[in-house]
Amino acid sequence: MKKYFKRSLNYYSKLIVGFLIGSFLLASCSNPIDELANHEPVWLGASIYDYLKTDGHFNNYVRLIEDLKYTEVLSKTGSKTLFVANDSAFNEFYKSNEWGVSSYDQLTLSQKKLILNYGMINDAYLVEMLSNYNAGVLKEGAGMRKVTAVSVLDSLPFVTGSNLPKSSYWDYYRGKGMYLLQDNTLWTTMYFTQKHLDQAQITNNDFSFITGTTRVNKDAHIFGIKVIKRDITCKNGYLNVLDKVLIPPVNMAQYISHNPKMTVFSKILDRFCAPFFDEANTLLNKQTNVLFNDSIFVKKYFAKIGGSLKYPNALNVNADLLLPFDPGWNSYTRNSVGAALESDMAAMFVPNDEAMNTFLNSGSGKVLKDRFGSWDDIPTEVLPLFIKRHMRNSLVESVPSRFYKMVDEDNSSLPVKQEDIVKVFLGSNGVVFETNKAYPPDDYSSVYGPVLLSANDASQTLKTKIWKWAITQKDFRLYLNSMVSRYSFFVPTDEYFTNYIDPIAYSKDVPAALKYWYNTKSASVNATVYKYDKATGTVGDSLSLITNVTFISNRLEDLLNMHIVVDGVETGKNFYLTKGNVALKVSGSGENLEIQGGGNIALNQTVKVTKAYTQSNGTTYFIDKPIQSPLQSVFKVLSQTPEFKSFFDLMSGFPLDPLNKLPIIFVNKSNYYGIDYNIKFFNTFNYTVYVPTNAAIQKAFVDGIIKPWDSQGPIVGINDLPVSEQAAEIVKLERFLRYHFQDNSVFIDGKAVQNEYQSATMKLDDATSNFGTFKNKYYKIGVNGNGTNLTLTTETNKSARVMTETGLYNIMTRDFVFNNKPSSFKNIDGTGAGTDFSYSSIYTSSTAVIHQIDEVLNFK
């Protein structure tokens, strides 16, 4: 009210000043401005107390004011907004209410304080101005809440031990009880005004669904209670009359914990709360109540916002165990840019007991029942994902007209329908929708599910803590939870996570195998280093321990990528590419499936499935050892296979690149380091390399298709040509060789293939070709096969055949790219010169399958 009085004073002052200027002098010696300041304008009316006292219909409220010694405050100039009920409303209240009182005299002091203070805002607002608030700038129509005059000590309950939450954090107090605040932040009221409903696009149907009452345009409600008379102007604020007595509703957490139909969900929620000593309110209460000689505690939930990030013993709560927000936080404020307390409330969709038990005993919840038995036996670590799925950080975005738009924090649809809602409770900090369905997270039904559940199942011998840690570190969870894809997901269980051969160490003087293991003390994965003999493939004594999280997560990320196959592996083929482009050879099905990576084949190992889980988006296979990728590059295979000698000699005969002193067909990029040498035009993809026989290469010399580097009898070599002619022949030879490299790995794998693939040679003219390739596009290779053979067709319509009879086909390779040369790191046992081995990392890689063919491939 002060601002309105000042405006009037200013207005009258200007009139008087103008009069003074026009008349030069005042006839009176009195100061009219002082006189105006000492007389209140007639339109201000009485004080709030005087209005209620003289009206005669608010005797209950007058008694509240007088009993609580608020008469003087509400009789003087001030700035208050009050929401009151008349005596008729009180008479209805005494007939039936949640407090069980039937007359004014039965109200306790605490109850009186709550009625008066909860209906009071310590500022003056017209009803339509309630939705305005200041958050650095004026937000008009954006608000639905205000802080009330309630003190957290207006109600200080003593909770007996039997009524405390059942989790272990409360056990110490179970035998003696405690003074417990359900929250120690400011209490807020909420309202529905036309301006805010219009701006938030909340419909009248939304309002009716939430409050259980109807409204017409221009109505205003405090919660679901209608304002029947508004903006009564008093000299110290505004009065608004409600059609019912306003009792402070409990917050969402209180409602859930006291609802007999939500006991299952409530017990789960209780696992994530604890008592915390409230020193400030303990001291304050002792100052105002000298007889109080106890401690006050506050109930807090472990939550990202509004709650506690620490346990009562001050240790940090693991981030995975934090709820999105504290459901008991009275001053709930949405965690988003520009959000303010006034702007929104929270919402929770809480399945009733029948829905919770139906979910556990059927459908996607049955995996929990089969593994753990009951809700009480499900490990706490598994449950945050379930709870978070049912918590919404915005009521505005969770009203019925927006149900169809709702997604969870992972952007997965939350399929709530209006017919799922059994009952609605509008609390002090949000809305609780009681539902007849549960809405489980994708984690339970996706291929990630068995990893999540087995990692936290104390009864399981097949643990997956290593894989779960890796998935969390590199955020593979959302990828594996995708329901628009299907996966085969291979999971080495913890006890089998041994003897992984590190690709960087493999190229060092001291090759090593790593055993990954989960360190429960640090809640992270460590790696024990063992000697590895490349010649015999045997693992020796332990050398050292690696705890560097960056190193371990880097290696496990590489492993994860080669243990995921998009679209699955049980489709009738023998070879499949993983997410990381590593090829897998598979046979069998289900729990009889056997898998080999290129490294496993080299070691004569077979990876076997120990358990298979059919999930909503694919199959999860627990396996008895990690899949090992190839440790041989294209360079190594070509250089060490006699049958590939002529092709390799052509590749390695190019003039040395001045940057890295390698033939230009191999890598010439800086910061591009592998086990040995990489193909320079490989680019984090999968390829096929067709290698003609030595005889086919010789025939190509004789036929004049290409020239050798050095003269062979009558065939003049490139090195013996005049310098002016060499450059063109070198380019011609490089383009010829590159035509034997194809995008996409194609295997002889039991299934027919008929397709055209790009080569690594670009077409530089407009001449017509067999596949109609355009200029500046890559020449193509046609590939046809019945599952046991492959025939290639070139741009010249000539053909070549993969020579399965030699056994030189389906040879798997991998060109790694490391963060530095392997020689720049110390050996994994700490010996040698250079940077510590734990700073090495795998950047990326490309893979290729090599086939021997009976003829050269030519595009011209």
PDB file of C-alpha atoms in Angstrom, residues 488-735:
ATOM      1  CA  SER A 488      23.731 -57.459 -29.996  1.00  0.00           C
ATOM      2  CA  PHE A 489      25.648 -56.408 -26.909  1.00  0.00           C
ATOM      3  CA  PHE A 490      28.533 -58.587 -25.720  1.00  0.00           C
ATOM      4  CA  VAL A 491      29.452 -58.306 -22.057  1.00  0.00           C
ATOM      5  CA  PRO A 492      32.597 -59.864 -20.598  1.00  0.00           C
ATOM      6  CA  THR A 493      31.662 -60.420 -16.955  1.00  0.00           C
ATOM      7  CA  ASP A 494      34.070 -59.223 -14.291  1.00  0.00           C
ATOM      8  CA  GLU A 495      35.756 -62.545 -13.545  1.00  0.00           C
ATOM      9  CA  TYR A 496      36.588 -63.007 -17.234  1.00  0.00           C
ATOM     10  CA  PHE A 497      38.026 -59.538 -17.799  1.00  0.00           C
ATOM     11  CA  THR A 498      41.581 -60.827 -18.038  1.00  0.00           C
ATOM     12  CA  ASN A 499      44.372 -61.034 -20.588  1.00  0.00           C
ATOM     13  CA  TYR A 500      43.337 -58.102 -22.759  1.00  0.00           C
ATOM     14  CA  ILE A 501      46.307 -57.368 -25.001  1.00  0.00           C
ATOM     15  CA  ASP A 502      46.928 -53.630 -25.145  1.00  0.00           C
ATOM     16  CA  PRO A 503      47.555 -52.523 -28.754  1.00  0.00           C
ATOM     17  CA  ILE A 504      50.097 -49.816 -27.871  1.00  0.00           C
ATOM     18  CA  ALA A 505      52.014 -52.073 -25.495  1.00  0.00           C
ATOM     19  CA  TYR A 506      51.914 -54.774 -28.181  1.00  0.00           C
ATOM     20  CA  SER A 507      54.228 -52.687 -30.345  1.00  0.00           C
ATOM     21  CA  LYS A 508      56.677 -52.011 -27.496  1.00  0.00           C
ATOM     22  CA  ASP A 509      59.749 -53.870 -26.217  1.00  0.00           C
ATOM     23  CA  VAL A 510      57.658 -55.104 -23.291  1.00  0.00           C
ATOM     24  CA  PRO A 511      54.287 -56.291 -24.619  1.00  0.00           C
ATOM     25  CA  ALA A 512      51.646 -56.615 -21.934  1.00  0.00           C
ATOM     26  CA  ALA A 513      48.229 -58.020 -21.142  1.00  0.00           C
ATOM     27  CA  LEU A 514      45.840 -56.196 -18.823  1.00  0.00           C
ATOM     28  CA  LYS A 515      43.466 -57.559 -16.242  1.00  0.00           C
ATOM     29  CA  TYR A 516      40.699 -55.093 -15.475  1.00  0.00           C
ATOM     30  CA  TRP A 517      39.058 -55.237 -12.057  1.00  0.00           C
ATOM     31  CA  TYR A 518      36.598 -53.138 -10.098  1.00  0.00           C
ATOM     32  CA  ASN A 519      38.030 -51.363  -7.068  1.00  0.00           C
ATOM     33  CA  THR A 520      35.187 -51.098  -4.536  1.00  0.00           C
ATOM     34  CA  LYS A 521      37.094 -48.606  -2.366  1.00  0.00           C
ATOM     35  CA  SER A 522      37.571 -46.061  -5.136  1.00  0.00           C
ATOM     36  CA  ALA A 523      34.407 -47.122  -7.025  1.00  0.00           C
ATOM     37  CA  SER A 524      36.434 -47.241 -10.233  1.00  0.00           C
ATOM     38  CA  VAL A 525      38.169 -49.731 -12.500  1.00  0.00           C
ATOM     39  CA  ASN A 526      41.893 -50.485 -12.180  1.00  0.00           C
ATOM     40  CA  ALA A 527      44.166 -52.543 -14.429  1.00  0.00           C
ATOM     41  CA  THR A 528      46.878 -54.954 -13.362  1.00  0.00           C
ATOM     42  CA  VAL A 529      49.657 -55.264 -15.963  1.00  0.00           C
ATOM     43  CA  TYR A 530      51.096 -58.698 -16.844  1.00  0.00           C
ATOM     44  CA  LYS A 531      53.970 -59.743 -19.067  1.00  0.00           C
ATOM     45  CA  TYR A 532      52.905 -61.042 -22.449  1.00  0.00           C
ATOM     46  CA  ASP A 533      54.953 -63.251 -24.770  1.00  0.00           C
ATOM     47  CA  LYS A 534      53.964 -62.509 -28.390  1.00  0.00           C
ATOM     48  CA  ALA A 535      55.686 -65.620 -29.687  1.00  0.00           C
ATOM     49  CA  THR A 536      53.862 -68.087 -27.449  1.00  0.00           C
ATOM     50  CA  GLY A 537      50.780 -66.034 -26.570  1.00  0.00           C
ATOM     51  CA  THR A 538      51.301 -66.706 -22.866  1.00  0.00           C
ATOM     52  CA  VAL A 539      50.714 -64.317 -19.978  1.00  0.00           C
ATOM     53  CA  GLY A 540      53.372 -64.101 -17.261  1.00  0.00           C
ATOM     54  CA  ASP A 541      53.906 -62.341 -13.946  1.00  0.00           C
ATOM     55  CA  SER A 542      52.312 -59.073 -12.916  1.00  0.00           C
ATOM     56  CA  LEU A 543      54.395 -55.959 -13.608  1.00  0.00           C
ATOM     57  CA  SER A 544      52.481 -52.963 -12.291  1.00  0.00           C
ATOM     58  CA  LEU A 545      49.095 -51.419 -11.515  1.00  0.00           C
ATOM     59  CA  ILE A 546      47.365 -48.701 -13.544  1.00  0.00           C
ATOM     60  CA  THR A 547      44.755 -46.529 -11.806  1.00  0.00           C
ATOM     61  CA  ASN A 548      44.715 -43.621 -14.268  1.00  0.00           C
ATOM     62  CA  VAL A 549      41.017 -43.125 -15.019  1.00  0.00           C
ATOM     63  CA  THR A 550      41.691 -41.474 -18.388  1.00  0.00           C
ATOM     64  CA  PHE A 551      43.829 -44.399 -19.551  1.00  0.00           C
ATOM     65  CA  ILE A 552      41.372 -47.061 -18.402  1.00  0.00           C
ATOM     66  CA  SER A 553      38.254 -45.344 -19.724  1.00  0.00           C
ATOM     67  CA  ASN A 554      40.016 -44.847 -23.066  1.00  0.00           C
ATOM     68  CA  ARG A 555      40.813 -48.550 -23.419  1.00  0.00           C
ATOM     69  CA  LEU A 556      37.372 -49.628 -22.197  1.00  0.00           C
ATOM     70  CA  GLU A 557      35.688 -47.242 -24.619  1.00  0.00           C
ATOM     71  CA  ASP A 558      37.567 -48.940 -27.434  1.00  0.00           C
ATOM     72  CA  LEU A 559      36.428 -52.304 -26.090  1.00  0.00           C
ATOM     73  CA  LEU A 560      32.824 -51.151 -25.773  1.00  0.00           C
ATOM     74  CA  ASN A 561      32.766 -50.046 -29.394  1.00  0.00           C
ATOM     75  CA  MET A 562      33.860 -53.479 -30.556  1.00  0.00           C
ATOM     76  CA  HIS A 563      31.342 -55.332 -28.351  1.00  0.00           C
ATOM     77  CA  ILE A 564      28.239 -53.675 -29.860  1.00  0.00           C
ATOM     78  CA  VAL A 565      26.730 -54.838 -33.141  1.00  0.00           C
ATOM     79  CA  VAL A 566      23.913 -52.752 -34.577  1.00  0.00           C
ATOM     80  CA  ASP A 567      21.025 -54.859 -35.976  1.00  0.00           C
ATOM     81  CA  GLY A 568      22.235 -57.987 -34.204  1.00  0.00           C
ATOM     82  CA  VAL A 569      24.332 -61.023 -35.099  1.00  0.00           C
ATOM     83  CA  GLU A 570      21.838 -63.844 -35.479  1.00  0.00           C
ATOM     84  CA  THR A 571      20.763 -63.136 -39.058  1.00  0.00           C
ATOM     85  CA  GLY A 572      22.457 -66.016 -40.857  1.00  0.00           C
ATOM     86  CA  LYS A 573      25.794 -64.415 -41.679  1.00  0.00           C
ATOM     87  CA  ASN A 574      29.209 -65.448 -40.373  1.00  0.00           C
ATOM     88  CA  PHE A 575      30.752 -61.962 -40.118  1.00  0.00           C
ATOM     89  CA  TYR A 576      29.388 -58.762 -38.582  1.00  0.00           C
ATOM     90  CA  LEU A 577      30.828 -55.306 -38.065  1.00  0.00           C
ATOM     91  CA  THR A 578      30.704 -53.736 -34.649  1.00  0.00           C
ATOM     92  CA  LYS A 579      30.016 -50.112 -33.779  1.00  0.00           C
ATOM     93  CA  GLY A 580      33.790 -49.610 -33.819  1.00  0.00           C
ATOM     94  CA  ASN A 581      34.097 -51.153 -37.331  1.00  0.00           C
ATOM     95  CA  VAL A 582      35.807 -54.250 -35.948  1.00  0.00           C
ATOM     96  CA  ALA A 583      34.676 -57.436 -37.683  1.00  0.00           C
ATOM     97  CA  LEU A 584      33.434 -60.405 -35.651  1.00  0.00           C
ATOM     98  CA  LYS A 585      33.203 -63.991 -36.816  1.00  0.00           C
ATOM     99  CA  VAL A 586      30.212 -65.743 -35.236  1.00  0.00           C
ATOM    100  CA  SER A 587      28.604 -69.168 -35.262  1.00  0.00           C
ATOM    101  CA  GLY A 588      25.744 -70.770 -33.387  1.00  0.00           C
ATOM    102  CA  SER A 589      22.899 -68.927 -31.659  1.00  0.00           C
ATOM    103  CA  GLY A 590      21.619 -67.918 -28.247  1.00  0.00           C
ATOM    104  CA  GLU A 591      23.661 -69.330 -25.396  1.00  0.00           C
ATOM    105  CA  ASN A 592      25.487 -71.564 -27.910  1.00  0.00           C
ATOM    106  CA  LEU A 593      26.857 -68.572 -29.796  1.00  0.00           C
ATOM    107  CA  GLU A 594      30.622 -68.420 -30.353  1.00  0.00           C
ATOM    108  CA  ILE A 595      32.483 -65.253 -31.333  1.00  0.00           C
ATOM    109  CA  GLN A 596      35.961 -64.403 -32.583  1.00  0.00           C
ATOM    110  CA  GLY A 597      37.597 -61.062 -33.248  1.00  0.00           C
ATOM    111  CA  GLY A 598      40.705 -60.912 -35.401  1.00  0.00           C
ATOM    112  CA  GLY A 599      42.879 -61.037 -32.278  1.00  0.00           C
ATOM    113  CA  ASN A 600      41.041 -64.076 -30.944  1.00  0.00           C
ATOM    114  CA  ILE A 601      41.587 -65.865 -34.257  1.00  0.00           C
ATOM    115  CA  ALA A 602      45.308 -65.086 -34.139  1.00  0.00           C
ATOM    116  CA  LEU A 603      45.469 -66.478 -30.589  1.00  0.00           C
ATOM    117  CA  ASN A 604      43.357 -69.505 -31.537  1.00  0.00           C
ATOM    118  CA  GLN A 605      40.721 -68.439 -28.992  1.00  0.00           C
ATOM    119  CA  THR A 606      36.959 -68.726 -29.095  1.00  0.00           C
ATOM    120  CA  VAL A 607      34.742 -66.412 -27.064  1.00  0.00           C
ATOM    121  CA  LYS A 608      31.763 -68.306 -25.669  1.00  0.00           C
ATOM    122  CA  VAL A 609      28.393 -67.062 -24.415  1.00  0.00           C
ATOM    123  CA  THR A 610      27.608 -67.929 -20.793  1.00  0.00           C
ATOM    124  CA  LYS A 611      24.177 -66.272 -20.620  1.00  0.00           C
ATOM    125  CA  ALA A 612      21.850 -64.605 -23.146  1.00  0.00           C
ATOM    126  CA  TYR A 613      19.111 -62.087 -22.320  1.00  0.00           C
ATOM    127  CA  THR A 614      16.409 -61.164 -24.819  1.00  0.00           C
ATOM    128  CA  GLN A 615      15.634 -57.466 -24.316  1.00  0.00           C
ATOM    129  CA  SER A 616      13.250 -54.988 -25.967  1.00  0.00           C
ATOM    130  CA  ASN A 617      15.917 -53.636 -28.327  1.00  0.00           C
ATOM    131  CA  GLY A 618      18.103 -56.675 -28.869  1.00  0.00           C
ATOM    132  CA  THR A 619      20.048 -59.363 -27.062  1.00  0.00           C
ATOM    133  CA  THR A 620      22.656 -59.060 -24.330  1.00  0.00           C
ATOM    134  CA  TYR A 621      25.233 -61.847 -24.293  1.00  0.00           C
ATOM    135  CA  PHE A 622      27.423 -62.457 -21.252  1.00  0.00           C
ATOM    136  CA  ILE A 623      30.726 -63.873 -22.542  1.00  0.00           C
ATOM    137  CA  ASP A 624      33.717 -65.640 -21.003  1.00  0.00           C
ATOM    138  CA  LYS A 625      36.448 -63.300 -22.265  1.00  0.00           C
ATOM    139  CA  PRO A 626      36.778 -59.942 -24.020  1.00  0.00           C
ATOM    140  CA  ILE A 627      36.629 -59.886 -27.801  1.00  0.00           C
ATOM    141  CA  GLN A 628      40.124 -59.037 -29.038  1.00  0.00           C
ATOM    142  CA  SER A 629      40.446 -56.912 -32.164  1.00  0.00           C
ATOM    143  CA  PRO A 630      43.119 -57.564 -34.783  1.00  0.00           C
ATOM    144  CA  LEU A 631      46.600 -56.439 -33.778  1.00  0.00           C
ATOM    145  CA  GLN A 632      47.904 -56.612 -37.342  1.00  0.00           C
ATOM    146  CA  SER A 633      47.727 -53.707 -39.766  1.00  0.00           C
ATOM    147  CA  VAL A 634      47.247 -53.873 -43.533  1.00  0.00           C
ATOM    148  CA  PHE A 635      50.935 -53.010 -43.819  1.00  0.00           C
ATOM    149  CA  LYS A 636      51.948 -55.941 -41.625  1.00  0.00           C
ATOM    150  CA  VAL A 637      49.813 -58.505 -43.467  1.00  0.00           C
ATOM    151  CA  LEU A 638      50.975 -57.365 -46.898  1.00  0.00           C
ATOM    152  CA  SER A 639      54.610 -57.178 -45.873  1.00  0.00           C
ATOM    153  CA  GLN A 640      54.704 -60.595 -44.183  1.00  0.00           C
ATOM    154  CA  THR A 641      52.648 -62.668 -46.623  1.00  0.00           C
ATOM    155  CA  PRO A 642      54.807 -64.025 -49.487  1.00  0.00           C
ATOM    156  CA  GLU A 643      51.769 -64.424 -51.753  1.00  0.00           C
ATOM    157  CA  PHE A 644      51.208 -60.647 -51.486  1.00  0.00           C
ATOM    158  CA  LYS A 645      54.837 -59.680 -52.172  1.00  0.00           C
ATOM    159  CA  SER A 646      54.452 -58.210 -55.667  1.00  0.00           C
ATOM    160  CA  PHE A 647      51.534 -56.001 -54.614  1.00  0.00           C
ATOM    161  CA  PHE A 648      53.365 -54.889 -51.481  1.00  0.00           C
ATOM    162  CA  ASP A 649      56.538 -54.117 -53.436  1.00  0.00           C
ATOM    163  CA  LEU A 650      54.569 -51.798 -55.686  1.00  0.00           C
ATOM    164  CA  MET A 651      53.028 -50.065 -52.629  1.00  0.00           C
ATOM    165  CA  SER A 652      56.344 -49.681 -50.811  1.00  0.00           C
ATOM    166  CA  GLY A 653      58.379 -48.554 -53.848  1.00  0.00           C
ATOM    167  CA  PHE A 654      57.034 -45.011 -54.028  1.00  0.00           C
ATOM    168  CA  PRO A 655      59.406 -42.139 -53.350  1.00  0.00           C
ATOM    169  CA  LEU A 656      59.639 -41.328 -49.672  1.00  0.00           C
ATOM    170  CA  ASP A 657      57.374 -38.623 -48.345  1.00  0.00           C
ATOM    171  CA  PRO A 658      59.601 -35.828 -47.023  1.00  0.00           C
ATOM    172  CA  LEU A 659      57.516 -35.538 -43.825  1.00  0.00           C
ATOM    173  CA  ASN A 660      57.714 -39.067 -42.478  1.00  0.00           C
ATOM    174  CA  LYS A 661      60.152 -40.807 -44.823  1.00  0.00           C
ATOM    175  CA  LEU A 662      57.525 -43.391 -45.802  1.00  0.00           C
ATOM    176  CA  PRO A 663      56.289 -44.372 -49.254  1.00  0.00           C
ATOM    177  CA  ILE A 664      53.395 -42.031 -50.069  1.00  0.00           C
ATOM    178  CA  ILE A 665      50.863 -44.858 -50.250  1.00  0.00           C
ATOM    179  CA  PHE A 666      51.282 -45.197 -46.500  1.00  0.00           C
ATOM    180  CA  VAL A 667      50.504 -42.609 -43.881  1.00  0.00           C
ATOM    181  CA  ASN A 668      51.863 -39.125 -44.424  1.00  0.00           C
ATOM    182  CA  LYS A 669      49.873 -37.257 -41.785  1.00  0.00           C
ATOM    183  CA  SER A 670      51.441 -35.819 -38.669  1.00  0.00           C
ATOM    184  CA  ASN A 671      49.980 -37.046 -35.368  1.00  0.00           C
ATOM    185  CA  TYR A 672      48.821 -40.224 -37.082  1.00  0.00           C
ATOM    186  CA  TYR A 673      50.640 -43.009 -35.276  1.00  0.00           C
ATOM    187  CA  GLY A 674      49.756 -46.704 -35.288  1.00  0.00           C
ATOM    188  CA  ILE A 675      51.286 -50.033 -34.317  1.00  0.00           C
ATOM    189  CA  ASP A 676      53.465 -49.732 -37.406  1.00  0.00           C
ATOM    190  CA  TYR A 677      52.315 -47.983 -40.620  1.00  0.00           C
ATOM    191  CA  ASN A 678      48.799 -47.039 -41.743  1.00  0.00           C
ATOM    192  CA  ILE A 679      47.181 -46.623 -45.127  1.00  0.00           C
ATOM    193  CA  LYS A 680      47.120 -42.880 -45.666  1.00  0.00           C
ATOM    194  CA  PHE A 681      43.608 -42.620 -47.137  1.00  0.00           C
ATOM    195  CA  PHE A 682      41.861 -44.718 -44.479  1.00  0.00           C
ATOM    196  CA  ASN A 683      39.537 -42.542 -42.445  1.00  0.00           C
ATOM    197  CA  THR A 684      37.885 -44.214 -39.412  1.00  0.00           C
ATOM    198  CA  PHE A 685      35.838 -46.615 -41.518  1.00  0.00           C
ATOM    199  CA  ASN A 686      35.831 -50.216 -42.703  1.00  0.00           C
ATOM    200  CA  TYR A 687      37.393 -51.270 -45.983  1.00  0.00           C
ATOM    201  CA  THR A 688      38.186 -54.202 -48.257  1.00  0.00           C
ATOM    202  CA  VAL A 689      41.617 -54.723 -49.852  1.00  0.00           C
ATOM    203  CA  TYR A 690      41.809 -56.919 -52.939  1.00  0.00           C
ATOM    204  CA  VAL A 691      45.363 -58.218 -53.465  1.00  0.00           C
ATOM    205  CA  PRO A 692      46.170 -59.737 -56.879  1.00  0.00           C
ATOM    206  CA  THR A 693      48.424 -62.769 -56.970  1.00  0.00           C
ATOM    207  CA  ASN A 694      52.090 -62.265 -57.762  1.00  0.00           C
ATOM    208  CA  ALA A 695      51.459 -63.827 -61.172  1.00  0.00           C
ATOM    209  CA  ALA A 696      48.609 -61.390 -61.887  1.00  0.00           C
ATOM    210  CA  ILE A 697      50.878 -58.454 -61.096  1.00  0.00           C
ATOM    211  CA  GLN A 698      53.554 -59.836 -63.430  1.00  0.00           C
ATOM    212  CA  LYS A 699      50.938 -60.214 -66.167  1.00  0.00           C
ATOM    213  CA  ALA A 700      49.912 -56.588 -65.683  1.00  0.00           C
ATOM    214  CA  PHE A 701      53.532 -55.592 -66.319  1.00  0.00           C
ATOM    215  CA  VAL A 702      53.635 -57.672 -69.499  1.00  0.00           C
ATOM    216  CA  ASP A 703      50.295 -56.297 -70.685  1.00  0.00           C
ATOM    217  CA  GLY A 704      51.518 -52.740 -70.160  1.00  0.00           C
ATOM    218  CA  ILE A 705      48.777 -51.898 -67.630  1.00  0.00           C
ATOM    219  CA  ILE A 706      51.382 -50.685 -65.148  1.00  0.00           C
ATOM    220  CA  LYS A 707      55.154 -50.532 -64.901  1.00  0.00           C
ATOM    221  CA  PRO A 708      57.317 -52.059 -62.165  1.00  0.00           C
ATOM    222  CA  TRP A 709      59.618 -49.785 -60.194  1.00  0.00           C
ATOM    223  CA  ASP A 710      62.709 -51.408 -61.591  1.00  0.00           C
ATOM    224  CA  SER A 711      63.246 -52.828 -65.086  1.00  0.00           C
ATOM    225  CA  GLN A 712      62.505 -56.523 -65.584  1.00  0.00           C
ATOM    226  CA  GLY A 713      64.136 -57.728 -68.794  1.00  0.00           C
ATOM    227  CA  PRO A 714      62.507 -55.892 -71.686  1.00  0.00           C
ATOM    228  CA  ILE A 715      60.002 -54.199 -69.324  1.00  0.00           C
ATOM    229  CA  VAL A 716      61.332 -50.774 -68.452  1.00  0.00           C
ATOM    230  CA  GLY A 717      60.842 -49.806 -64.821  1.00  0.00           C
ATOM    231  CA  ILE A 718      59.670 -46.418 -63.588  1.00  0.00           C
ATOM    232  CA  ASN A 719      63.000 -45.688 -61.954  1.00  0.00           C
ATOM    233  CA  ASP A 720      64.743 -46.185 -65.297  1.00  0.00           C
ATOM    234  CA  LEU A 721      62.504 -43.753 -67.194  1.00  0.00           C
ATOM    235  CA  PRO A 722      63.580 -40.203 -67.918  1.00  0.00           C
ATOM    236  CA  VAL A 723      62.782 -37.987 -64.952  1.00  0.00           C
ATOM    237  CA  SER A 724      60.268 -36.041 -67.056  1.00  0.00           C
ATOM    238  CA  GLU A 725      58.217 -39.225 -67.527  1.00  0.00           C
ATOM    239  CA  GLN A 726      58.399 -40.619 -64.002  1.00  0.00           C
ATOM    240  CA  ALA A 727      55.828 -38.349 -62.357  1.00  0.00           C
ATOM    241  CA  ALA A 728      53.001 -39.398 -64.677  1.00  0.00           C
ATOM    242  CA  GLU A 729      53.800 -43.099 -64.234  1.00  0.00           C
ATOM    243  CA  ILE A 730      53.911 -42.720 -60.453  1.00  0.00           C
ATOM    244  CA  VAL A 731      50.470 -41.102 -60.438  1.00  0.00           C
ATOM    245  CA  LYS A 732      49.168 -43.812 -62.761  1.00  0.00           C
ATOM    246  CA  LEU A 733      50.529 -46.555 -60.487  1.00  0.00           C
ATOM    247  CA  GLU A 734      49.100 -44.977 -57.348  1.00  0.00           C
ATOM    248  CA  ARG A 735      45.650 -44.678 -58.945  1.00  0.00           C
TER     249      ARG A 735
END
